[in-house]
Coordinates of C-alpha atoms (C1' of nucleotides) in Angstrom, one line a residue:
Chain A
M1 CA 103.0 111.5 96.3
Y2 CA 101.7 109.3 98.2
Q3 CA 103.2 109.1 102.3
A4 CA 102.6 106.2 104.6
P5 CA 99.4 107.3 106.9
R6 CA 101.1 109.2 109.8
G7 CA 101.7 107.1 112.9
T8 CA 102.2 104.3 110.4
A9 CA 106.2 102.7 109.0
D10 CA 107.4 100.8 107.2
I11 CA 109.4 98.4 107.7
L12 CA 112.8 98.2 104.8
P13 CA 114.3 95.1 104.2
E14 CA 117.6 96.7 106.1
D15 CA 115.3 96.6 109.4
Q16 CA 113.5 93.0 108.9
R17 CA 116.8 92.6 111.0
Y18 CA 115.2 93.3 114.3
W19 CA 111.5 92.4 113.9
S20 CA 112.6 88.6 113.1
Y21 CA 115.1 88.8 116.0
V22 CA 112.6 90.3 117.8
A23 CA 110.1 88.0 116.9
S24 CA 112.3 84.5 117.3
V25 CA 113.4 85.5 121.0
T26 CA 110.4 86.7 122.2
A27 CA 108.6 82.9 120.7
A28 CA 111.6 81.3 122.5
A29 CA 111.0 83.0 125.7
A30 CA 107.6 82.4 125.6
Q31 CA 107.5 79.4 125.1
T32 CA 110.2 78.4 127.4
S33 CA 107.7 79.6 130.6
G34 CA 104.7 77.1 128.5
Y35 CA 103.1 79.5 126.5
S36 CA 101.1 78.8 123.4
R37 CA 101.0 81.1 120.5
I38 CA 97.5 82.6 119.5
D39 CA 95.7 84.8 116.7
T40 CA 92.7 86.7 116.9
P41 CA 91.2 89.4 114.6
L42 CA 92.7 91.9 113.6
F43 CA 89.7 94.0 114.1
E44 CA 86.4 92.9 116.4
D45 CA 83.1 93.8 117.8
T46 CA 83.3 97.6 119.2
G47 CA 81.4 96.3 122.1
L48 CA 84.5 93.9 123.0
F49 CA 86.9 96.6 123.9
T50 CA 84.1 99.3 124.6
R51 CA 82.9 97.0 128.0
T52 CA 86.2 96.0 129.3
V53 CA 88.7 99.0 128.6
G54 CA 86.2 100.8 130.3
E55 CA 84.1 103.9 128.4
E56 CA 85.7 106.2 130.1
T57 CA 89.2 105.5 129.4
D58 CA 91.6 107.5 126.3
I59 CA 91.7 104.3 124.3
V60 CA 88.1 104.0 124.2
S61 CA 86.6 107.3 124.0
K62 CA 89.1 108.9 121.8
E63 CA 91.9 106.6 120.2
M64 CA 89.9 104.1 118.7
Y65 CA 89.8 103.3 114.7
S66 CA 86.3 102.1 114.3
F67 CA 84.2 102.4 111.1
K68 CA 80.7 100.8 110.7
D69 CA 81.4 97.3 108.1
R70 CA 79.4 96.9 105.5
G71 CA 76.6 95.2 106.9
G72 CA 76.2 97.5 109.3
Q73 CA 78.1 95.3 111.7
E74 CA 80.3 98.7 114.1
V75 CA 84.0 96.8 114.6
T76 CA 87.0 98.3 115.5
L77 CA 90.8 97.7 115.1
R78 CA 91.8 96.0 118.1
P79 CA 93.8 98.8 120.3
E80 CA 95.2 95.8 122.4
G81 CA 95.2 92.6 123.2
T82 CA 94.0 91.0 126.3
A83 CA 90.2 91.2 125.8
A84 CA 90.3 89.8 122.2
V85 CA 91.9 86.5 123.8
C86 CA 89.8 86.8 126.5
R87 CA 87.5 86.4 124.2
A88 CA 88.7 83.3 122.1
Y89 CA 89.0 81.5 125.5
L90 CA 85.4 81.9 126.3
E91 CA 84.2 81.3 122.1
H92 CA 86.4 78.0 122.1
G93 CA 86.0 76.6 125.1
L94 CA 89.1 77.1 126.2
H95 CA 87.7 77.0 130.3
N96 CA 87.1 73.4 129.5
Q97 CA 91.6 72.9 129.4
A98 CA 93.1 72.1 132.1
Q99 CA 93.7 75.4 134.2
P100 CA 95.5 78.3 133.7
V101 CA 95.7 78.3 129.9
R102 CA 99.0 79.9 128.9
L103 CA 98.5 82.1 125.9
Y104 CA 100.9 84.9 124.2
Y105 CA 100.7 86.4 121.0
L106 CA 102.4 89.0 118.5
A107 CA 100.4 91.4 116.5
S108 CA 99.7 95.0 115.0
M109 CA 97.8 97.0 117.3
F110 CA 95.7 100.6 116.2
R111 CA 95.5 103.9 118.3
Y112 CA 94.1 106.7 116.9
D113 CA 96.9 109.1 118.8
R114 CA 99.1 112.2 118.3
P115 CA 102.7 109.9 117.0
Q116 CA 105.6 111.0 119.1
A117 CA 109.3 109.2 119.9
G118 CA 108.3 105.7 121.0
R119 CA 104.1 105.5 120.1
Y120 CA 102.7 105.2 116.9
R121 CA 98.9 104.6 115.2
Q122 CA 99.4 101.3 114.2
F123 CA 102.5 100.0 116.6
H124 CA 103.0 96.0 117.2
Q125 CA 102.9 94.2 121.0
F126 CA 104.4 90.6 122.1
G127 CA 101.7 90.0 125.0
A128 CA 100.8 87.0 127.0
E129 CA 97.9 85.7 129.1
A130 CA 97.8 83.6 131.2
I131 CA 94.2 82.4 132.4
G132 CA 92.3 80.3 135.0
D133 CA 94.7 80.5 138.2
A134 CA 95.0 83.7 141.2
A135 CA 97.9 81.9 142.7
A136 CA 100.7 84.9 143.0
A137 CA 103.0 82.2 141.8
V138 CA 101.2 82.8 138.4
D139 CA 101.8 86.7 138.6
L140 CA 105.9 85.5 139.1
E141 CA 105.8 83.7 136.6
M142 CA 104.6 86.1 134.0
I143 CA 106.9 89.3 135.8
Q144 CA 109.6 86.1 135.4
L145 CA 108.8 85.9 131.4
A146 CA 108.7 89.7 131.3
M147 CA 111.7 90.2 132.9
S148 CA 113.6 87.0 131.1
M149 CA 112.5 87.5 127.8
L150 CA 114.5 91.2 127.7
A151 CA 117.1 89.9 129.5
R152 CA 117.1 86.7 125.7
L153 CA 116.9 89.5 123.7
G154 CA 120.4 91.4 125.6
L155 CA 118.9 94.3 126.8
G156 CA 120.2 95.4 130.0
G157 CA 119.0 98.5 132.6
M158 CA 115.4 97.6 132.7
T159 CA 113.3 98.4 135.9
L160 CA 110.6 96.8 136.6
V161 CA 108.3 98.0 138.8
L162 CA 105.6 96.8 140.9
N163 CA 101.9 98.2 142.4
N164 CA 99.1 96.9 143.8
I165 CA 95.4 98.6 143.2
G166 CA 93.9 96.0 145.0
D167 CA 90.4 94.1 144.0
A168 CA 87.7 96.2 142.4
A169 CA 85.8 95.8 146.3
D170 CA 88.4 97.3 147.2
R171 CA 89.0 100.4 144.5
P172 CA 85.9 102.9 146.0
A173 CA 87.0 103.5 150.0
Y174 CA 90.3 103.8 148.0
I175 CA 89.9 106.2 146.3
E176 CA 87.6 107.7 148.3
A177 CA 91.0 108.6 151.3
L178 CA 92.2 109.8 147.5
R179 CA 89.8 112.6 147.1
E180 CA 89.5 113.6 150.7
H181 CA 93.7 113.3 150.4
F182 CA 93.6 116.2 147.2
R183 CA 90.4 118.2 148.6
P184 CA 92.7 120.5 150.2
H185 CA 95.0 121.5 147.8
L186 CA 92.2 121.6 145.1
A187 CA 93.1 125.0 144.9
H188 CA 96.3 124.1 143.7
L189 CA 95.4 122.4 141.2
G190 CA 95.3 122.6 137.0
P191 CA 92.3 122.3 135.2
D192 CA 93.7 118.4 133.6
D193 CA 94.2 117.5 137.1
R194 CA 90.6 119.0 138.5
R195 CA 89.4 117.1 135.8
R196 CA 91.9 113.9 136.6
F197 CA 90.2 114.8 140.6
E198 CA 87.0 114.4 139.6
S199 CA 86.7 111.9 136.5
N200 CA 90.2 109.4 138.1
P201 CA 91.7 110.9 141.3
L202 CA 94.6 107.2 140.4
R203 CA 95.5 109.6 137.9
L204 CA 96.4 111.9 139.8
L205 CA 99.2 109.8 141.7
D206 CA 101.5 110.0 138.2
S207 CA 100.0 113.7 137.4
K208 CA 103.5 115.1 135.8
E209 CA 102.1 118.5 136.6
L210 CA 102.0 117.2 140.1
A211 CA 105.4 115.1 140.2
R212 CA 107.0 117.1 142.5
E213 CA 104.6 118.3 144.8
T214 CA 105.1 116.2 147.9
F215 CA 101.3 116.3 148.8
V216 CA 101.5 113.8 145.7
G217 CA 104.4 111.5 147.2
D218 CA 102.2 111.8 150.9
A219 CA 99.1 110.3 149.6
P220 CA 97.3 107.1 150.4
K221 CA 98.8 104.3 149.5
S222 CA 96.5 101.4 147.5
T223 CA 98.6 99.1 149.4
D224 CA 97.3 100.1 152.2
Y225 CA 93.4 99.5 150.9
L226 CA 93.4 96.0 150.1
G227 CA 91.1 93.5 151.4
A228 CA 92.1 90.7 153.0
E229 CA 92.6 87.6 150.3
A230 CA 94.4 90.7 147.8
Q231 CA 96.6 91.3 151.1
A232 CA 97.7 87.7 151.8
H233 CA 97.8 87.3 147.7
W234 CA 100.3 90.3 147.9
E235 CA 102.4 88.8 150.2
E236 CA 102.9 86.2 148.6
L237 CA 104.4 87.5 145.4
V238 CA 106.7 90.5 147.4
G239 CA 107.8 87.1 149.4
Y240 CA 109.0 85.1 146.1
L241 CA 110.2 87.9 144.3
D242 CA 112.4 88.7 147.3
A243 CA 112.8 85.2 148.7
L244 CA 114.4 85.1 144.2
G245 CA 116.2 87.8 144.7
V246 CA 114.0 89.6 141.7
P247 CA 114.9 93.3 141.6
Y248 CA 111.6 95.5 141.7
R249 CA 110.6 99.1 142.7
L250 CA 107.5 99.6 144.5
D251 CA 106.2 102.3 143.3
H252 CA 102.8 103.2 145.0
K253 CA 102.1 105.6 142.5
L254 CA 101.5 102.7 139.3
V255 CA 98.2 103.0 138.6
R256 CA 96.9 101.7 134.5
G257 CA 95.3 102.8 132.7
L258 CA 93.2 100.3 131.8
D259 CA 89.6 99.2 133.9
Y260 CA 89.8 95.9 134.0
Y261 CA 93.3 95.8 135.9
T262 CA 93.0 94.2 139.9
R263 CA 95.6 93.6 142.2
T264 CA 99.2 92.8 140.8
V265 CA 99.9 95.7 138.3
F266 CA 104.2 96.6 136.7
E267 CA 105.5 98.5 134.3
V268 CA 109.4 97.8 132.9
H269 CA 111.6 100.7 132.8
P270 CA 114.9 101.5 130.9
D271 CA 116.8 103.4 133.2
E272 CA 117.5 105.5 130.4
G273 CA 114.5 106.5 128.6
G274 CA 112.1 109.9 127.3
A275 CA 108.5 110.3 127.9
Q276 CA 107.3 107.2 126.3
S277 CA 109.2 104.8 127.7
A278 CA 107.8 101.4 129.2
V279 CA 108.5 98.5 127.4
C280 CA 106.3 96.5 129.2
A281 CA 103.6 96.5 131.3
G282 CA 100.2 94.2 132.6
G283 CA 98.7 93.1 135.6
R284 CA 96.4 90.9 136.6
Y285 CA 92.6 90.5 135.1
D286 CA 90.2 88.8 137.7
G287 CA 87.1 90.3 136.2
L288 CA 87.2 90.5 133.1
I289 CA 86.0 86.7 132.1
E290 CA 83.0 87.6 133.8
Q291 CA 82.9 90.9 132.7
L292 CA 82.5 88.5 128.9
G293 CA 79.8 86.5 129.9
G294 CA 81.9 84.0 131.6
A295 CA 81.8 82.0 134.3
P296 CA 84.4 84.0 137.6
T297 CA 87.8 83.4 136.0
P298 CA 91.4 85.4 137.1
G299 CA 93.9 86.2 134.2
I300 CA 96.9 88.1 134.1
G301 CA 98.7 89.3 131.5
F302 CA 101.6 91.5 129.9
A303 CA 101.7 93.6 126.7
A304 CA 105.4 94.6 125.6
G305 CA 106.4 97.3 122.9
I306 CA 108.1 96.2 120.1
E307 CA 108.8 99.6 118.6
R308 CA 110.1 100.6 121.7
I309 CA 111.9 96.8 122.0
I310 CA 113.3 98.0 118.8
A311 CA 114.5 101.6 119.7
N312 CA 116.3 100.1 123.2
L313 CA 118.2 96.9 120.8
R314 CA 119.1 100.1 118.8
S315 CA 120.4 102.8 121.6
Q316 CA 121.9 100.1 123.3
A317 CA 123.7 98.6 120.3
V318 CA 122.8 94.9 120.7
E319 CA 123.9 92.6 118.0
V320 CA 120.9 91.6 116.2
P321 CA 121.8 89.0 112.9
D322 CA 121.5 90.5 109.1
V323 CA 118.6 88.3 107.7
R324 CA 118.8 90.1 103.9
P325 CA 119.3 86.8 101.3
S326 CA 122.9 86.5 99.9
P327 CA 122.5 84.8 96.6
A328 CA 125.5 83.1 94.2
V329 CA 125.4 85.6 91.2
I330 CA 125.5 84.4 88.0
A331 CA 127.7 86.6 85.8
Y332 CA 127.4 86.4 82.2
T333 CA 128.9 87.2 78.5
G334 CA 127.2 87.2 75.3
A335 CA 123.4 86.8 74.1
A336 CA 124.1 83.0 74.1
A337 CA 125.5 82.2 77.6
K338 CA 123.2 84.4 78.9
T339 CA 120.2 81.7 78.1
A340 CA 123.1 79.6 79.7
A341 CA 122.8 81.6 82.7
V342 CA 119.1 81.8 83.3
R343 CA 119.1 77.8 82.8
L344 CA 122.2 77.9 85.6
A345 CA 119.8 80.1 88.2
T346 CA 117.2 77.8 87.4
E347 CA 119.1 74.8 88.5
L348 CA 120.5 75.8 91.3
R349 CA 117.0 77.4 92.7
D350 CA 115.5 74.0 92.4
G351 CA 118.3 72.3 94.0
G352 CA 117.9 75.0 97.2
T353 CA 120.7 77.1 96.4
A354 CA 119.6 80.9 96.3
A355 CA 120.9 82.5 93.2
I356 CA 120.1 85.3 90.9
V357 CA 121.4 86.3 87.2
A358 CA 123.4 89.7 87.4
P359 CA 121.5 92.6 85.5
E360 CA 122.0 93.2 81.8
R361 CA 125.2 95.3 81.9
S362 CA 129.2 94.8 81.3
L363 CA 130.4 91.9 83.5
K364 CA 132.5 94.7 85.6
A365 CA 129.0 96.3 86.1
Q366 CA 127.5 92.6 87.0
M367 CA 130.8 92.4 89.7
R368 CA 129.6 95.8 90.8
Y369 CA 126.4 94.8 91.5
A370 CA 126.8 91.5 93.0
S371 CA 130.2 92.6 95.1
S372 CA 127.4 95.4 96.4
I373 CA 124.6 93.1 97.2
G374 CA 126.7 90.6 99.3
A375 CA 126.7 88.0 97.3
P376 CA 129.1 85.3 98.5
T377 CA 129.8 84.1 95.1
V378 CA 129.9 84.8 91.4
L379 CA 129.3 82.1 88.6
I380 CA 130.8 83.7 85.4
L381 CA 129.6 82.1 82.1
G382 CA 131.2 83.6 79.1
E383 CA 131.6 82.3 75.5
A384 CA 135.4 80.5 77.3
E385 CA 133.2 78.8 79.7
L386 CA 130.7 77.9 77.0
A387 CA 133.5 76.6 74.9
K388 CA 134.8 74.3 77.2
G389 CA 131.3 72.8 79.0
V390 CA 132.2 74.9 82.6
V391 CA 131.4 78.5 84.8
T392 CA 134.2 80.3 86.5
V393 CA 133.2 80.6 90.3
R394 CA 134.5 83.1 91.8
D395 CA 134.9 83.6 95.8
M396 CA 134.3 87.5 96.5
A397 CA 135.4 87.3 99.7
T398 CA 139.0 86.1 98.5
A399 CA 138.8 86.8 95.6
K400 CA 140.3 83.3 94.5
Q401 CA 138.4 82.1 90.8
R402 CA 138.8 78.6 89.5
E403 CA 136.9 76.4 87.2
V404 CA 133.8 74.2 88.3
R405 CA 132.3 71.2 85.1
R406 CA 129.2 72.0 84.2
A407 CA 127.3 69.7 86.0
D408 CA 129.5 70.1 89.6
V409 CA 128.4 73.2 90.0
G410 CA 125.7 72.3 92.0
T411 CA 127.5 70.5 94.6
A412 CA 130.4 73.6 94.6
V413 CA 128.4 76.4 95.4
A414 CA 126.1 74.2 97.7
G415 CA 128.9 73.3 99.9
P416 CA 130.7 74.4 102.1
Chain B
rG1 C1' 92.6 118.2 120.7
rU2 C1' 96.8 121.5 122.7
rG3 C1' 102.3 123.3 122.5
rG4 C1' 107.3 123.9 120.6
rG5 C1' 110.8 122.7 116.9
rC6 C1' 111.7 122.0 111.5
rG7 C1' 110.1 120.7 106.2
rU8 C1' 116.3 122.2 99.9
rG9 C1' 117.8 116.0 94.2
rG10 C1' 116.2 108.9 96.9
rU11 C1' 119.4 109.8 101.9
rC12 C1' 122.6 113.4 104.8
rG13 C1' 123.1 119.0 104.7
rA14 C1' 125.1 124.3 102.8
rG15 C1' 123.5 128.5 101.0
rG16 C1' 121.0 132.8 100.2
rG17 C1' 115.8 138.8 97.6
rG18 C1' 118.4 139.1 91.7
rU19 C1' 122.5 135.3 85.7
rU20 C1' 123.4 127.3 85.0
rA21 C1' 120.8 126.2 94.2
rA22 C1' 127.4 123.9 97.3
rG23 C1' 129.0 119.2 99.1
rA24 C1' 128.9 114.2 100.8
rC25 C1' 126.8 109.1 100.7
rG26 C1' 123.8 106.4 97.3
rC27 C1' 122.7 104.8 91.7
rC28 C1' 125.0 104.6 86.7
rA29 C1' 128.8 104.7 83.1
rG30 C1' 133.5 104.6 82.0
rG31 C1' 139.3 104.5 83.9
rU32 C1' 141.3 99.5 76.3
rU33 C1' 141.2 94.2 75.3
rG34 C1' 136.1 89.2 79.7
rU35 C1' 135.9 90.9 86.7
rG36 C1' 134.3 93.5 92.4
rG37 C1' 135.5 96.3 97.2
rC38 C1' 140.4 101.1 97.3
rC39 C1' 141.3 105.6 94.0
rC40 C1' 140.4 108.7 89.5
rU41 C1' 136.6 111.1 85.3
rG42 C1' 132.0 111.6 84.1
rG43 C1' 126.6 111.4 84.5
rA44 C1' 121.9 111.4 85.4
rG45 C1' 117.9 113.4 89.9
rA46 C1' 115.8 119.4 92.9
rU47 C1' 109.2 123.3 89.6
rC48 C1' 114.4 124.7 96.8
rG49 C1' 106.4 120.9 101.2
rA50 C1' 101.7 123.0 98.8
rG51 C1' 99.1 127.5 98.0
rG52 C1' 98.7 132.9 98.0
rG53 C1' 100.9 137.8 99.2
rU54 C1' 104.5 141.3 99.7
rU55 C1' 108.6 143.3 95.2
rC56 C1' 110.6 145.2 89.6
rG57 C1' 111.9 140.4 90.9
rA58 C1' 111.5 134.9 95.9
rU59 C1' 113.5 129.4 96.8
rU60 C1' 115.4 132.9 100.6
rC61 C1' 110.0 137.9 103.9
rC62 C1' 105.0 137.5 105.1
rC63 C1' 100.3 134.4 106.3
rU64 C1' 97.5 130.3 105.8
rC65 C1' 97.5 124.9 105.0
rC66 C1' 99.6 120.1 104.3
rG67 C1' 103.9 117.3 106.4
rC68 C1' 107.2 116.0 110.0
rU69 C1' 109.2 115.0 115.0
rC70 C1' 109.2 116.2 120.0
rA71 C1' 106.7 117.4 124.4
rC72 C1' 101.1 117.6 126.7
rC73 C1' 96.7 114.4 127.6
rC74 C1' 97.3 108.9 127.5
rC75 C1' 100.2 104.9 126.9
rA76 C1' 103.3 99.5 124.4

RNA sequence: GUGGGCGUGGUCGAGGGGUUAAGACGCCAGGUUGUGGCCCUGGAGAUCGAGGGUUCGAUUCCCUCCGCUCACCCCA
């Protein structure tokens, strides 16, 4: 027997309601903030990701679904959305439109990870990007979009975590300061953390092994190493958040895994959550467009994990409407009635009324079938009805039924 | 890639080295003459993840592999 590939999942009819709910609510939230939908290809040139996300990041170095197509092109199933949106922004000259350009997407992403709770190899993200405006007000807008989207979904207990990792120019001094700070403790570090010390000292800040160590809490803060402009930008953003009463938690240990982030970085976590719990994460990427060959252009965005959002909808028991159809069922007895049943079903569908013909069983079994699929009404066609030119219309909720002339069935079923 | 837990019919889930492997849900059919949801009865459906080993005999013990799952790395 075949199984779905590791880390992938089938979305069965009974679960579809969560997906359509999330799709419609997130789209409405995005549009309320002025964001337009964009869709980009499922795969891209591999170089798009290696150059933007970062060669040394785990995403690029070990998690990409890359392959060579029949023409010899190196392509990769997209592991994240921002790079592709920026590519499209440049490719279609969106920098010639009024800036900033506000875009959102809802799409599958692919990462070759070991699956665990809240993490899949094929997963889905809602993402929003605002490209072409460096103003702190846009940072605020992006954060508000993330938070309002979660609120619209009916999710509570979400905490915004915020930090500022400075501009690319600020980074070297900060990294050096971190190394200085951790160097005396090198002897106490495990192999993973020694590796971090060398490759990416920022990662030491969110190391789980070191989470209890006081010398991590005492580590230098990136916000103390901001250049003048980044500092002003940061103070403006925090000022907005405070003025508007947006609750947030400043976390100097929040660093993000992708190379392109600058200045503002943020995540949203449920207060109750397991290991892989962030539902939203994002930040500013002021160097990315330029890195892709465009003019220096600021940008900011975030992505939300749909599977994680749905997990929270379930755990918080948020009411989500069922989207499965509930067609009228046409029951019949006798061979002659079958043709009449098929004809009636056709007419109803042509008139826009959902209708199906019951499976060929006893009337009792047809009724049971109609009941179990949640049919609101059953239309019964038997010898008696055929002879009289009527259809028996049974309301399944009230168990009341009446005879309706054949010609009037369409309006009787469709009407309230 | 590393480590822990698990792997019995569609689903959940007992059991146990030896005649026909419980039960529940679901599915199908009946409970008289053309009618659902409750109830009752019956039925179909499992080579007990795969391969190998120990044994007179294994689904039950051992090994390997595969899969699921949780955690690490990392991340939505």
